Amino acid sequence: MSTSSFQLQKGEQVIAIIRRHWFRLAVVGFIDGCVVALLLIGLVVLDTFVLSEVTAAGGLGQLLPLSLFVLAGSSLILWMHFFSVWSDHWLDAWIITNKRIIDIEQKGFFQREVSSIPLSRIQDMTVTTEGIIAMWLHFGDVRIQTASITRDLIMRQVPFPEDVREHVLSVLALHNTVTLS
Amino acid sequence: MNSVSLTDVLSVLPLETILWSILGLLFVGFAFYSMILLWHWKAYSTGRFTTVASMFTYLVVGSVLLAIMALAVVWLSAV
């Protein structure tokens, strides 16, 4: 497997690809949906009152297509906004292989950070779940402490963080067994 | 001071020209934005099915919304 951002080494196999939990994406989708719904309600109310006044005065019936135009245009902008958030969600990933953990972070459209930590450098792993929603929907952070002095790797808002931790530990145990033998 | 009604304002404004211009700008924006978005997904995505399905959904819904806007302007011209 290869993408333009990273290349697997010889004998390296992908064991798991982990992405952020869908909760943040759902919140953005819900807010965008609410904005469209509020706009729709506002335009219906405006049309009901203003259109009746205009029609009664023998005036124009232009408000209905105009409202449709505004509603479709706003929905298009919100649709594009939602997909930029979705794009960020989908392109951020942590790839666990039998040799290392690759951390891919998309920052906006034109900045992408790819770093990797060899399994042999992992020292400890901590799982943090904060808040009632995170507890209920089973997502949290997994901090991987390494022998590196630069920084720890943090998998933020991953689904089932305990399982991720166990998974990485089992891969690590297998890696250590292979290395020692 | 004379009061100006909404009917007067709508009848004086070159609404069609304004709306076609807005639609044109949105179309160009949508096309440019989609180009960047789709290039990113093609270049960096790690899951083929979800990527293709999302590209399809994004483009279809976006195109439908643009078509609705165009129809609204045509409707406005007919009124």
mmCIF file of N, CA and C in Angstrom, chain A residues 20-150:
data_model
loop_
_atom_site.group_PDB
_atom_site.id
_atom_site.type_symbol
_atom_site.label_atom_id
_atom_site.label_comp_id
_atom_site.label_asym_id
_atom_site.label_seq_id
_atom_site.Cartn_x
_atom_site.Cartn_y
_atom_site.Cartn_z
ATOM 1 N N ARG A 20 -10.593 9.328 13.695
ATOM 2 C CA ARG A 20 -11.323 9.977 14.787
ATOM 3 C C ARG A 20 -12.758 9.463 14.869
ATOM 4 N N HIS A 21 -13.355 9.587 16.042
ATOM 5 C CA HIS A 21 -14.759 9.210 16.230
ATOM 6 C C HIS A 21 -15.650 10.159 15.424
ATOM 7 N N TRP A 22 -16.826 9.663 15.021
ATOM 8 C CA TRP A 22 -17.719 10.456 14.165
ATOM 9 C C TRP A 22 -18.447 11.587 14.911
ATOM 10 N N PHE A 23 -18.281 11.675 16.238
ATOM 11 C CA PHE A 23 -19.080 12.624 17.022
ATOM 12 C C PHE A 23 -18.920 14.081 16.554
ATOM 13 N N ARG A 24 -17.674 14.520 16.372
ATOM 14 C CA ARG A 24 -17.426 15.918 15.976
ATOM 15 C C ARG A 24 -18.053 16.216 14.608
ATOM 16 N N LEU A 25 -17.937 15.228 13.723
ATOM 17 C CA LEU A 25 -18.519 15.359 12.379
ATOM 18 C C LEU A 25 -20.042 15.489 12.470
ATOM 19 N N ALA A 26 -20.642 14.682 13.359
ATOM 20 C CA ALA A 26 -22.092 14.716 13.540
ATOM 21 C C ALA A 26 -22.539 16.075 14.092
ATOM 22 N N VAL A 27 -21.729 16.643 14.998
ATOM 23 C CA VAL A 27 -22.071 17.953 15.575
ATOM 24 C C VAL A 27 -22.080 19.023 14.477
ATOM 25 N N VAL A 28 -21.033 19.003 13.632
ATOM 26 C CA VAL A 28 -20.949 19.984 12.527
ATOM 27 C C VAL A 28 -22.130 19.799 11.569
ATOM 28 N N GLY A 29 -22.434 18.530 11.231
ATOM 29 C CA GLY A 29 -23.563 18.237 10.345
ATOM 30 C C GLY A 29 -24.874 18.721 10.931
ATOM 31 N N PHE A 30 -25.042 18.524 12.244
ATOM 32 C CA PHE A 30 -26.263 18.942 12.936
ATOM 33 C C PHE A 30 -26.404 20.471 12.910
ATOM 34 N N ILE A 31 -25.287 21.171 13.176
ATOM 35 C CA ILE A 31 -25.324 22.647 13.181
ATOM 36 C C ILE A 31 -25.655 23.170 11.775
ATOM 37 N N ASP A 32 -24.993 22.602 10.763
ATOM 38 C CA ASP A 32 -25.268 23.007 9.375
ATOM 39 C C ASP A 32 -26.739 22.746 9.014
ATOM 40 N N GLY A 33 -27.248 21.588 9.426
ATOM 41 C CA GLY A 33 -28.654 21.241 9.183
ATOM 42 C C GLY A 33 -29.596 22.211 9.867
ATOM 43 N N CYS A 34 -29.246 22.615 11.104
ATOM 44 C CA CYS A 34 -30.079 23.561 11.860
ATOM 45 C C CYS A 34 -30.115 24.918 11.155
ATOM 46 N N VAL A 35 -28.964 25.346 10.619
ATOM 47 C CA VAL A 35 -28.909 26.643 9.926
ATOM 48 C C VAL A 35 -29.840 26.613 8.706
ATOM 49 N N VAL A 36 -29.792 25.502 7.941
ATOM 50 C CA VAL A 36 -30.667 25.371 6.766
ATOM 51 C C VAL A 36 -32.139 25.374 7.205
ATOM 52 N N ALA A 37 -32.442 24.628 8.285
ATOM 53 C CA ALA A 37 -33.825 24.551 8.769
ATOM 54 C C ALA A 37 -34.326 25.929 9.225
ATOM 55 N N LEU A 38 -33.462 26.663 9.962
ATOM 56 C CA LEU A 38 -33.845 28.003 10.434
ATOM 57 C C LEU A 38 -34.089 28.951 9.264
ATOM 58 N N LEU A 39 -33.218 28.836 8.259
ATOM 59 C CA LEU A 39 -33.365 29.666 7.052
ATOM 60 C C LEU A 39 -34.682 29.355 6.349
ATOM 61 N N LEU A 40 -34.985 28.058 6.269
ATOM 62 C CA LEU A 40 -36.232 27.621 5.629
ATOM 63 C C LEU A 40 -37.444 28.186 6.375
ATOM 64 N N ILE A 41 -37.408 28.068 7.705
ATOM 65 C CA ILE A 41 -38.520 28.584 8.524
ATOM 66 C C ILE A 41 -38.655 30.099 8.332
ATOM 67 N N GLY A 42 -37.509 30.793 8.368
ATOM 68 C CA GLY A 42 -37.497 32.250 8.197
ATOM 69 C C GLY A 42 -38.088 32.668 6.868
ATOM 70 N N LEU A 43 -37.701 31.957 5.809
ATOM 71 C CA LEU A 43 -38.200 32.306 4.476
ATOM 72 C C LEU A 43 -39.688 31.996 4.331
ATOM 73 N N VAL A 44 -40.129 30.875 4.940
ATOM 74 C CA VAL A 44 -41.560 30.527 4.888
ATOM 75 C C VAL A 44 -42.384 31.600 5.596
ATOM 76 N N VAL A 45 -41.883 32.017 6.783
ATOM 77 C CA VAL A 45 -42.587 33.055 7.543
ATOM 78 C C VAL A 45 -42.630 34.359 6.739
ATOM 79 N N LEU A 46 -41.468 34.722 6.174
ATOM 80 C CA LEU A 46 -41.374 35.957 5.380
ATOM 81 C C LEU A 46 -42.327 35.906 4.182
ATOM 82 N N ASP A 47 -42.311 34.748 3.488
ATOM 83 C CA ASP A 47 -43.179 34.596 2.320
ATOM 84 C C ASP A 47 -44.655 34.667 2.699
ATOM 85 N N THR A 48 -44.996 34.014 3.835
ATOM 86 C CA THR A 48 -46.391 33.972 4.268
ATOM 87 C C THR A 48 -46.929 35.382 4.518
ATOM 88 N N PHE A 49 -46.097 36.195 5.216
ATOM 89 C CA PHE A 49 -46.582 37.528 5.565
ATOM 90 C C PHE A 49 -46.411 38.531 4.420
ATOM 91 N N VAL A 50 -45.189 38.578 3.873
ATOM 92 C CA VAL A 50 -44.905 39.588 2.850
ATOM 93 C C VAL A 50 -45.620 39.274 1.542
ATOM 94 N N LEU A 51 -45.588 37.973 1.160
ATOM 95 C CA LEU A 51 -46.201 37.583 -0.116
ATOM 96 C C LEU A 51 -47.708 37.869 -0.117
ATOM 97 N N SER A 52 -48.336 37.585 1.039
ATOM 98 C CA SER A 52 -49.783 37.840 1.110
ATOM 99 C C SER A 52 -50.082 39.333 0.968
ATOM 100 N N GLU A 53 -49.181 40.136 1.537
ATOM 101 C CA GLU A 53 -49.362 41.598 1.464
ATOM 102 C C GLU A 53 -49.183 42.076 0.014
ATOM 103 N N VAL A 54 -48.123 41.518 -0.625
ATOM 104 C CA VAL A 54 -47.825 41.919 -2.007
ATOM 105 C C VAL A 54 -48.929 41.457 -2.953
ATOM 106 N N THR A 55 -49.376 40.201 -2.774
ATOM 107 C CA THR A 55 -50.423 39.657 -3.634
ATOM 108 C C THR A 55 -51.723 40.442 -3.456
ATOM 109 N N ALA A 56 -52.006 40.775 -2.207
ATOM 110 C CA ALA A 56 -53.218 41.550 -1.923
ATOM 111 C C ALA A 56 -53.162 42.912 -2.611
ATOM 112 N N ALA A 57 -51.941 43.427 -2.731
ATOM 113 C CA ALA A 57 -51.774 44.731 -3.385
ATOM 114 C C ALA A 57 -51.670 44.593 -4.902
ATOM 115 N N GLY A 58 -51.828 43.360 -5.384
ATOM 116 C CA GLY A 58 -51.746 43.101 -6.827
ATOM 117 C C GLY A 58 -50.319 43.184 -7.340
ATOM 118 N N GLY A 59 -49.369 42.879 -6.480
ATOM 119 C CA GLY A 59 -47.953 43.038 -6.823
ATOM 120 C C GLY A 59 -47.306 41.791 -7.381
ATOM 121 N N LEU A 60 -46.016 41.735 -7.172
ATOM 122 C CA LEU A 60 -45.207 40.682 -7.776
ATOM 123 C C LEU A 60 -45.241 39.366 -6.991
ATOM 124 N N GLY A 61 -45.107 38.288 -7.717
ATOM 125 C CA GLY A 61 -45.009 36.978 -7.061
ATOM 126 C C GLY A 61 -43.584 36.474 -7.146
ATOM 127 N N GLN A 62 -42.625 37.387 -6.932
ATOM 128 C CA GLN A 62 -41.207 37.035 -7.115
ATOM 129 C C GLN A 62 -40.549 36.449 -5.876
ATOM 130 N N LEU A 63 -41.223 36.587 -4.745
ATOM 131 C CA LEU A 63 -40.547 36.201 -3.504
ATOM 132 C C LEU A 63 -40.317 34.694 -3.374
ATOM 133 N N LEU A 64 -41.224 33.917 -3.943
ATOM 134 C CA LEU A 64 -41.094 32.461 -3.809
ATOM 135 C C LEU A 64 -39.848 31.933 -4.531
ATOM 136 N N PRO A 65 -39.659 32.255 -5.828
ATOM 137 C CA PRO A 65 -38.418 31.801 -6.481
ATOM 138 C C PRO A 65 -37.166 32.416 -5.872
ATOM 139 N N LEU A 66 -37.293 33.648 -5.399
ATOM 140 C CA LEU A 66 -36.159 34.326 -4.755
ATOM 141 C C LEU A 66 -35.768 33.586 -3.474
ATOM 142 N N SER A 67 -36.780 33.164 -2.704
ATOM 143 C CA SER A 67 -36.532 32.401 -1.470
ATOM 144 C C SER A 67 -35.868 31.072 -1.787
ATOM 145 N N LEU A 68 -36.359 30.430 -2.840
ATOM 146 C CA LEU A 68 -35.786 29.145 -3.245
ATOM 147 C C LEU A 68 -34.320 29.305 -3.629
ATOM 148 N N PHE A 69 -34.043 30.397 -4.328
ATOM 149 C CA PHE A 69 -32.669 30.700 -4.750
ATOM 150 C C PHE A 69 -31.758 30.884 -3.530
ATOM 151 N N VAL A 70 -32.224 31.678 -2.572
ATOM 152 C CA VAL A 70 -31.441 31.949 -1.356
ATOM 153 C C VAL A 70 -31.227 30.657 -0.570
ATOM 154 N N LEU A 71 -32.275 29.857 -0.442
ATOM 155 C CA LEU A 71 -32.197 28.612 0.324
ATOM 156 C C LEU A 71 -31.214 27.623 -0.320
ATOM 157 N N ALA A 72 -31.326 27.470 -1.654
ATOM 158 C CA ALA A 72 -30.427 26.539 -2.357
ATOM 159 C C ALA A 72 -28.983 27.030 -2.294
ATOM 160 N N GLY A 73 -28.781 28.341 -2.442
ATOM 161 C CA GLY A 73 -27.423 28.909 -2.383
ATOM 162 C C GLY A 73 -26.789 28.713 -1.016
ATOM 163 N N SER A 74 -27.563 28.998 0.045
ATOM 164 C CA SER A 74 -27.045 28.820 1.406
ATOM 165 C C SER A 74 -26.745 27.353 1.675
ATOM 166 N N SER A 75 -27.647 26.480 1.210
ATOM 167 C CA SER A 75 -27.436 25.042 1.417
ATOM 168 C C SER A 75 -26.163 24.579 0.723
ATOM 169 N N LEU A 76 -25.890 25.126 -0.456
ATOM 170 C CA LEU A 76 -24.685 24.755 -1.199
ATOM 171 C C LEU A 76 -23.425 25.153 -0.424
ATOM 172 N N ILE A 77 -23.439 26.374 0.119
ATOM 173 C CA ILE A 77 -22.272 26.845 0.886
ATOM 174 C C ILE A 77 -22.073 25.976 2.132
ATOM 175 N N LEU A 78 -23.185 25.640 2.815
ATOM 176 C CA LEU A 78 -23.079 24.790 4.011
ATOM 177 C C LEU A 78 -22.655 23.371 3.649
ATOM 178 N N TRP A 79 -23.117 22.900 2.506
ATOM 179 C CA TRP A 79 -22.736 21.559 2.016
ATOM 180 C C TRP A 79 -21.215 21.506 1.780
ATOM 181 N N MET A 80 -20.682 22.580 1.164
ATOM 182 C CA MET A 80 -19.240 22.655 0.921
ATOM 183 C C MET A 80 -18.483 22.724 2.250
ATOM 184 N N HIS A 81 -19.030 23.477 3.198
ATOM 185 C CA HIS A 81 -18.399 23.576 4.518
ATOM 186 C C HIS A 81 -18.363 22.213 5.207
ATOM 187 N N PHE A 82 -19.491 21.496 5.137
ATOM 188 C CA PHE A 82 -19.563 20.181 5.777
ATOM 189 C C PHE A 82 -18.526 19.229 5.171
ATOM 190 N N PHE A 83 -18.377 19.291 3.857
ATOM 191 C CA PHE A 83 -17.433 18.377 3.216
ATOM 192 C C PHE A 83 -15.982 18.760 3.454
ATOM 193 N N SER A 84 -15.719 20.029 3.746
ATOM 194 C CA SER A 84 -14.337 20.376 4.112
ATOM 195 C C SER A 84 -14.022 19.783 5.485
ATOM 196 N N VAL A 85 -15.015 19.788 6.384
ATOM 197 C CA VAL A 85 -14.832 19.174 7.711
ATOM 198 C C VAL A 85 -14.713 17.649 7.565
ATOM 199 N N TRP A 86 -15.562 17.095 6.696
ATOM 200 C CA TRP A 86 -15.513 15.644 6.453
ATOM 201 C C TRP A 86 -14.154 15.237 5.881
ATOM 202 N N SER A 87 -13.655 16.077 4.977
ATOM 203 C CA SER A 87 -12.357 15.825 4.348
ATOM 204 C C SER A 87 -11.255 15.787 5.407
ATOM 205 N N ASP A 88 -11.296 16.749 6.317
ATOM 206 C CA ASP A 88 -10.319 16.806 7.408
ATOM 207 C C ASP A 88 -10.431 15.557 8.278
ATOM 208 N N HIS A 89 -11.679 15.146 8.547
ATOM 209 C CA HIS A 89 -11.936 13.958 9.370
ATOM 210 C C HIS A 89 -11.395 12.698 8.680
ATOM 211 N N TRP A 90 -11.664 12.589 7.394
ATOM 212 C CA TRP A 90 -11.317 11.366 6.665
ATOM 213 C C TRP A 90 -9.813 11.257 6.393
ATOM 214 N N LEU A 91 -9.169 12.405 6.179
ATOM 215 C CA LEU A 91 -7.749 12.357 5.822
ATOM 216 C C LEU A 91 -6.815 12.301 7.030
ATOM 217 N N ASP A 92 -7.348 12.558 8.219
ATOM 218 C CA ASP A 92 -6.560 12.342 9.441
ATOM 219 C C ASP A 92 -6.638 10.862 9.776
ATOM 220 N N ALA A 93 -5.495 10.234 9.999
ATOM 221 C CA ALA A 93 -5.550 8.802 10.330
ATOM 222 C C ALA A 93 -4.299 8.372 11.085
ATOM 223 N N TRP A 94 -4.450 7.299 11.812
ATOM 224 C CA TRP A 94 -3.302 6.665 12.449
ATOM 225 C C TRP A 94 -3.232 5.254 11.876
ATOM 226 N N ILE A 95 -2.103 4.930 11.282
ATOM 227 C CA ILE A 95 -1.958 3.626 10.653
ATOM 228 C C ILE A 95 -0.992 2.785 11.485
ATOM 229 N N ILE A 96 -1.514 1.673 11.977
ATOM 230 C CA ILE A 96 -0.670 0.772 12.774
ATOM 231 C C ILE A 96 -0.149 -0.327 11.850
ATOM 232 N N THR A 97 1.154 -0.439 11.760
ATOM 233 C CA THR A 97 1.739 -1.510 10.959
ATOM 234 C C THR A 97 2.514 -2.448 11.896
ATOM 235 N N ASN A 98 3.103 -3.480 11.346
ATOM 236 C CA ASN A 98 3.861 -4.399 12.198
ATOM 237 C C ASN A 98 5.244 -3.843 12.561
ATOM 238 N N LYS A 99 5.559 -2.617 12.067
ATOM 239 C CA LYS A 99 6.857 -2.013 12.392
ATOM 240 C C LYS A 99 6.765 -0.645 13.080
ATOM 241 N N ARG A 100 5.669 0.076 12.825
ATOM 242 C CA ARG A 100 5.585 1.445 13.352
ATOM 243 C C ARG A 100 4.138 1.940 13.399
ATOM 244 N N ILE A 101 3.974 3.102 13.983
ATOM 245 C CA ILE A 101 2.668 3.768 13.953
ATOM 246 C C ILE A 101 2.840 5.058 13.147
ATOM 247 N N ILE A 102 2.031 5.217 12.114
ATOM 248 C CA ILE A 102 2.124 6.404 11.262
ATOM 249 C C ILE A 102 0.990 7.362 11.645
ATOM 250 N N ASP A 103 1.371 8.593 11.909
ATOM 251 C CA ASP A 103 0.397 9.625 12.303
ATOM 252 C C ASP A 103 0.237 10.608 11.135
ATOM 253 N N ILE A 104 -0.961 10.639 10.548
ATOM 254 C CA ILE A 104 -1.207 11.551 9.423
ATOM 255 C C ILE A 104 -2.175 12.631 9.873
ATOM 256 N N GLU A 105 -1.767 13.854 9.757
ATOM 257 C CA GLU A 105 -2.655 14.957 10.151
ATOM 258 C C GLU A 105 -2.775 15.979 9.033
ATOM 259 N N GLN A 106 -4.009 16.138 8.586
ATOM 260 C CA GLN A 106 -4.308 17.122 7.550
ATOM 261 C C GLN A 106 -4.681 18.426 8.242
ATOM 262 N N LYS A 107 -3.921 19.490 7.960
ATOM 263 C CA LYS A 107 -4.238 20.791 8.571
ATOM 264 C C LYS A 107 -4.671 21.736 7.471
ATOM 265 N N GLY A 108 -5.965 21.857 7.277
ATOM 266 C CA GLY A 108 -6.464 22.676 6.169
ATOM 267 C C GLY A 108 -6.191 21.962 4.857
ATOM 268 N N PHE A 109 -6.232 22.720 3.756
ATOM 269 C CA PHE A 109 -6.064 22.085 2.446
ATOM 270 C C PHE A 109 -4.606 21.932 2.037
ATOM 271 N N PHE A 110 -3.778 22.839 2.474
ATOM 272 C CA PHE A 110 -2.426 22.846 1.924
ATOM 273 C C PHE A 110 -1.340 22.538 2.947
ATOM 274 N N GLN A 111 -1.720 21.975 4.080
ATOM 275 C CA GLN A 111 -0.710 21.572 5.058
ATOM 276 C C GLN A 111 -1.011 20.167 5.550
ATOM 277 N N ARG A 112 -0.016 19.315 5.438
ATOM 278 C CA ARG A 112 -0.206 17.916 5.806
ATOM 279 C C ARG A 112 1.035 17.462 6.559
ATOM 280 N N GLU A 113 0.808 16.846 7.715
ATOM 281 C CA GLU A 113 1.939 16.421 8.534
ATOM 282 C C GLU A 113 1.899 14.902 8.669
ATOM 283 N N VAL A 114 2.982 14.251 8.282
ATOM 284 C CA VAL A 114 3.055 12.790 8.409
ATOM 285 C C VAL A 114 4.282 12.455 9.244
ATOM 286 N N SER A 115 4.055 11.798 10.376
ATOM 287 C CA SER A 115 5.187 11.381 11.205
ATOM 288 C C SER A 115 4.998 9.922 11.589
ATOM 289 N N SER A 116 6.074 9.250 11.928
ATOM 290 C CA SER A 116 5.933 7.852 12.326
ATOM 291 C C SER A 116 6.834 7.534 13.507
ATOM 292 N N ILE A 117 6.377 6.599 14.301
ATOM 293 C CA ILE A 117 7.127 6.171 15.477
ATOM 294 C C ILE A 117 7.381 4.676 15.357
ATOM 295 N N PRO A 118 8.638 4.243 15.361
ATOM 296 C CA PRO A 118 8.903 2.803 15.328
ATOM 297 C C PRO A 118 8.371 2.148 16.608
ATOM 298 N N LEU A 119 7.858 0.941 16.489
ATOM 299 C CA LEU A 119 7.280 0.261 17.667
ATOM 300 C C LEU A 119 8.320 0.097 18.777
ATOM 301 N N SER A 120 9.583 -0.030 18.374
ATOM 302 C CA SER A 120 10.644 -0.241 19.373
ATOM 303 C C SER A 120 10.846 0.971 20.289
ATOM 304 N N ARG A 121 10.338 2.131 19.883
ATOM 305 C CA ARG A 121 10.530 3.340 20.702
ATOM 306 C C ARG A 121 9.378 3.593 21.673
ATOM 307 N N ILE A 122 8.323 2.799 21.567
ATOM 308 C CA ILE A 122 7.161 3.021 22.446
ATOM 309 C C ILE A 122 7.495 2.595 23.877
ATOM 310 N N GLN A 123 7.224 3.493 24.839
ATOM 311 C CA GLN A 123 7.531 3.201 26.236
ATOM 312 C C GLN A 123 6.283 2.940 27.073
ATOM 313 N N ASP A 124 5.250 3.754 26.819
ATOM 314 C CA ASP A 124 4.045 3.604 27.639
ATOM 315 C C ASP A 124 2.836 4.158 26.872
ATOM 316 N N MET A 125 1.660 3.703 27.279
ATOM 317 C CA MET A 125 0.440 4.211 26.632
ATOM 318 C C MET A 125 -0.590 4.569 27.695
ATOM 319 N N THR A 126 -1.214 5.719 27.502
ATOM 320 C CA THR A 126 -2.232 6.169 28.463
ATOM 321 C C THR A 126 -3.540 6.450 27.724
ATOM 322 N N VAL A 127 -4.630 6.024 28.324
ATOM 323 C CA VAL A 127 -5.955 6.275 27.731
ATOM 324 C C VAL A 127 -6.702 7.299 28.574
ATOM 325 N N THR A 128 -7.257 8.315 27.934
ATOM 326 C CA THR A 128 -8.045 9.328 28.657
ATOM 327 C C THR A 128 -9.426 9.457 28.011
ATOM 328 N N THR A 129 -10.456 9.327 28.836
ATOM 329 C CA THR A 129 -11.826 9.561 28.360
ATOM 330 C C THR A 129 -12.432 10.643 29.242
ATOM 331 N N GLU A 130 -12.788 11.766 28.623
ATOM 332 C CA GLU A 130 -13.301 12.901 29.403
ATOM 333 C C GLU A 130 -14.717 13.269 28.980
ATOM 334 N N GLY A 131 -15.595 13.422 29.932
ATOM 335 C CA GLY A 131 -16.953 13.905 29.649
ATOM 336 C C GLY A 131 -17.958 12.786 29.488
ATOM 337 N N ILE A 132 -19.198 13.153 29.694
ATOM 338 C CA ILE A 132 -20.288 12.165 29.686
ATOM 339 C C ILE A 132 -20.539 11.633 28.262
ATOM 340 N N ILE A 133 -20.408 12.507 27.273
ATOM 341 C CA ILE A 133 -20.659 12.064 25.885
ATOM 342 C C ILE A 133 -19.572 11.092 25.440
ATOM 343 N N ALA A 134 -18.332 11.423 25.784
ATOM 344 C CA ALA A 134 -17.207 10.535 25.422
ATOM 345 C C ALA A 134 -17.356 9.172 26.108
ATOM 346 N N MET A 135 -17.818 9.188 27.351
ATOM 347 C CA MET A 135 -18.017 7.924 28.094
ATOM 348 C C MET A 135 -19.146 7.120 27.436
ATOM 349 N N TRP A 136 -20.199 7.840 27.062
ATOM 350 C CA TRP A 136 -21.394 7.189 26.519
ATOM 351 C C TRP A 136 -21.119 6.618 25.121
ATOM 352 N N LEU A 137 -20.414 7.429 24.293
ATOM 353 C CA LEU A 137 -20.168 6.999 22.909
ATOM 354 C C LEU A 137 -18.834 6.258 22.740
ATOM 355 N N HIS A 138 -18.136 6.076 23.827
ATOM 356 C CA HIS A 138 -16.872 5.319 23.833
ATOM 357 C C HIS A 138 -15.812 5.911 22.902
ATOM 358 N N PHE A 139 -15.412 7.140 23.176
ATOM 359 C CA PHE A 139 -14.242 7.667 22.468
ATOM 360 C C PHE A 139 -13.361 8.443 23.440
ATOM 361 N N GLY A 140 -12.104 8.572 23.088
ATOM 362 C CA GLY A 140 -11.164 9.259 23.968
ATOM 363 C C GLY A 140 -9.795 9.367 23.328
ATOM 364 N N ASP A 141 -8.821 9.844 24.123
ATOM 365 C CA ASP A 141 -7.458 10.035 23.605
ATOM 366 C C ASP A 141 -6.552 8.888 24.037
ATOM 367 N N VAL A 142 -5.657 8.522 23.162
ATOM 368 C CA VAL A 142 -4.628 7.531 23.513
ATOM 369 C C VAL A 142 -3.277 8.230 23.361
ATOM 370 N N ARG A 143 -2.569 8.385 24.458
ATOM 371 C CA ARG A 143 -1.252 9.034 24.405
ATOM 372 C C ARG A 143 -0.182 7.953 24.401
ATOM 373 N N ILE A 144 0.658 7.997 23.384
ATOM 374 C CA ILE A 144 1.742 7.017 23.284
ATOM 375 C C ILE A 144 3.049 7.725 23.617
ATOM 376 N N GLN A 145 3.610 7.353 24.757
ATOM 377 C CA GLN A 145 4.876 7.968 25.160
ATOM 378 C C GLN A 145 6.029 7.202 24.522
ATOM 379 N N THR A 146 6.959 7.971 23.994
ATOM 380 C CA THR A 146 8.063 7.332 23.284
ATOM 381 C C THR A 146 9.409 7.723 23.898
ATOM 382 N N ALA A 147 10.456 7.066 23.405
ATOM 383 C CA ALA A 147 11.806 7.384 23.875
ATOM 384 C C ALA A 147 12.306 8.691 23.245
ATOM 385 N N SER A 148 11.536 9.210 22.315
ATOM 386 C CA SER A 148 11.933 10.448 21.630
ATOM 387 C C SER A 148 11.785 11.648 22.560
ATOM 388 N N ILE A 149 12.662 12.603 22.416
ATOM 389 C CA ILE A 149 12.562 13.801 23.264
ATOM 390 C C ILE A 149 11.678 14.854 22.608
ATOM 391 N N THR A 150 11.341 14.657 21.357
ATOM 392 C CA THR A 150 10.577 15.688 20.649
ATOM 393 C C THR A 150 9.128 15.772 21.135
#
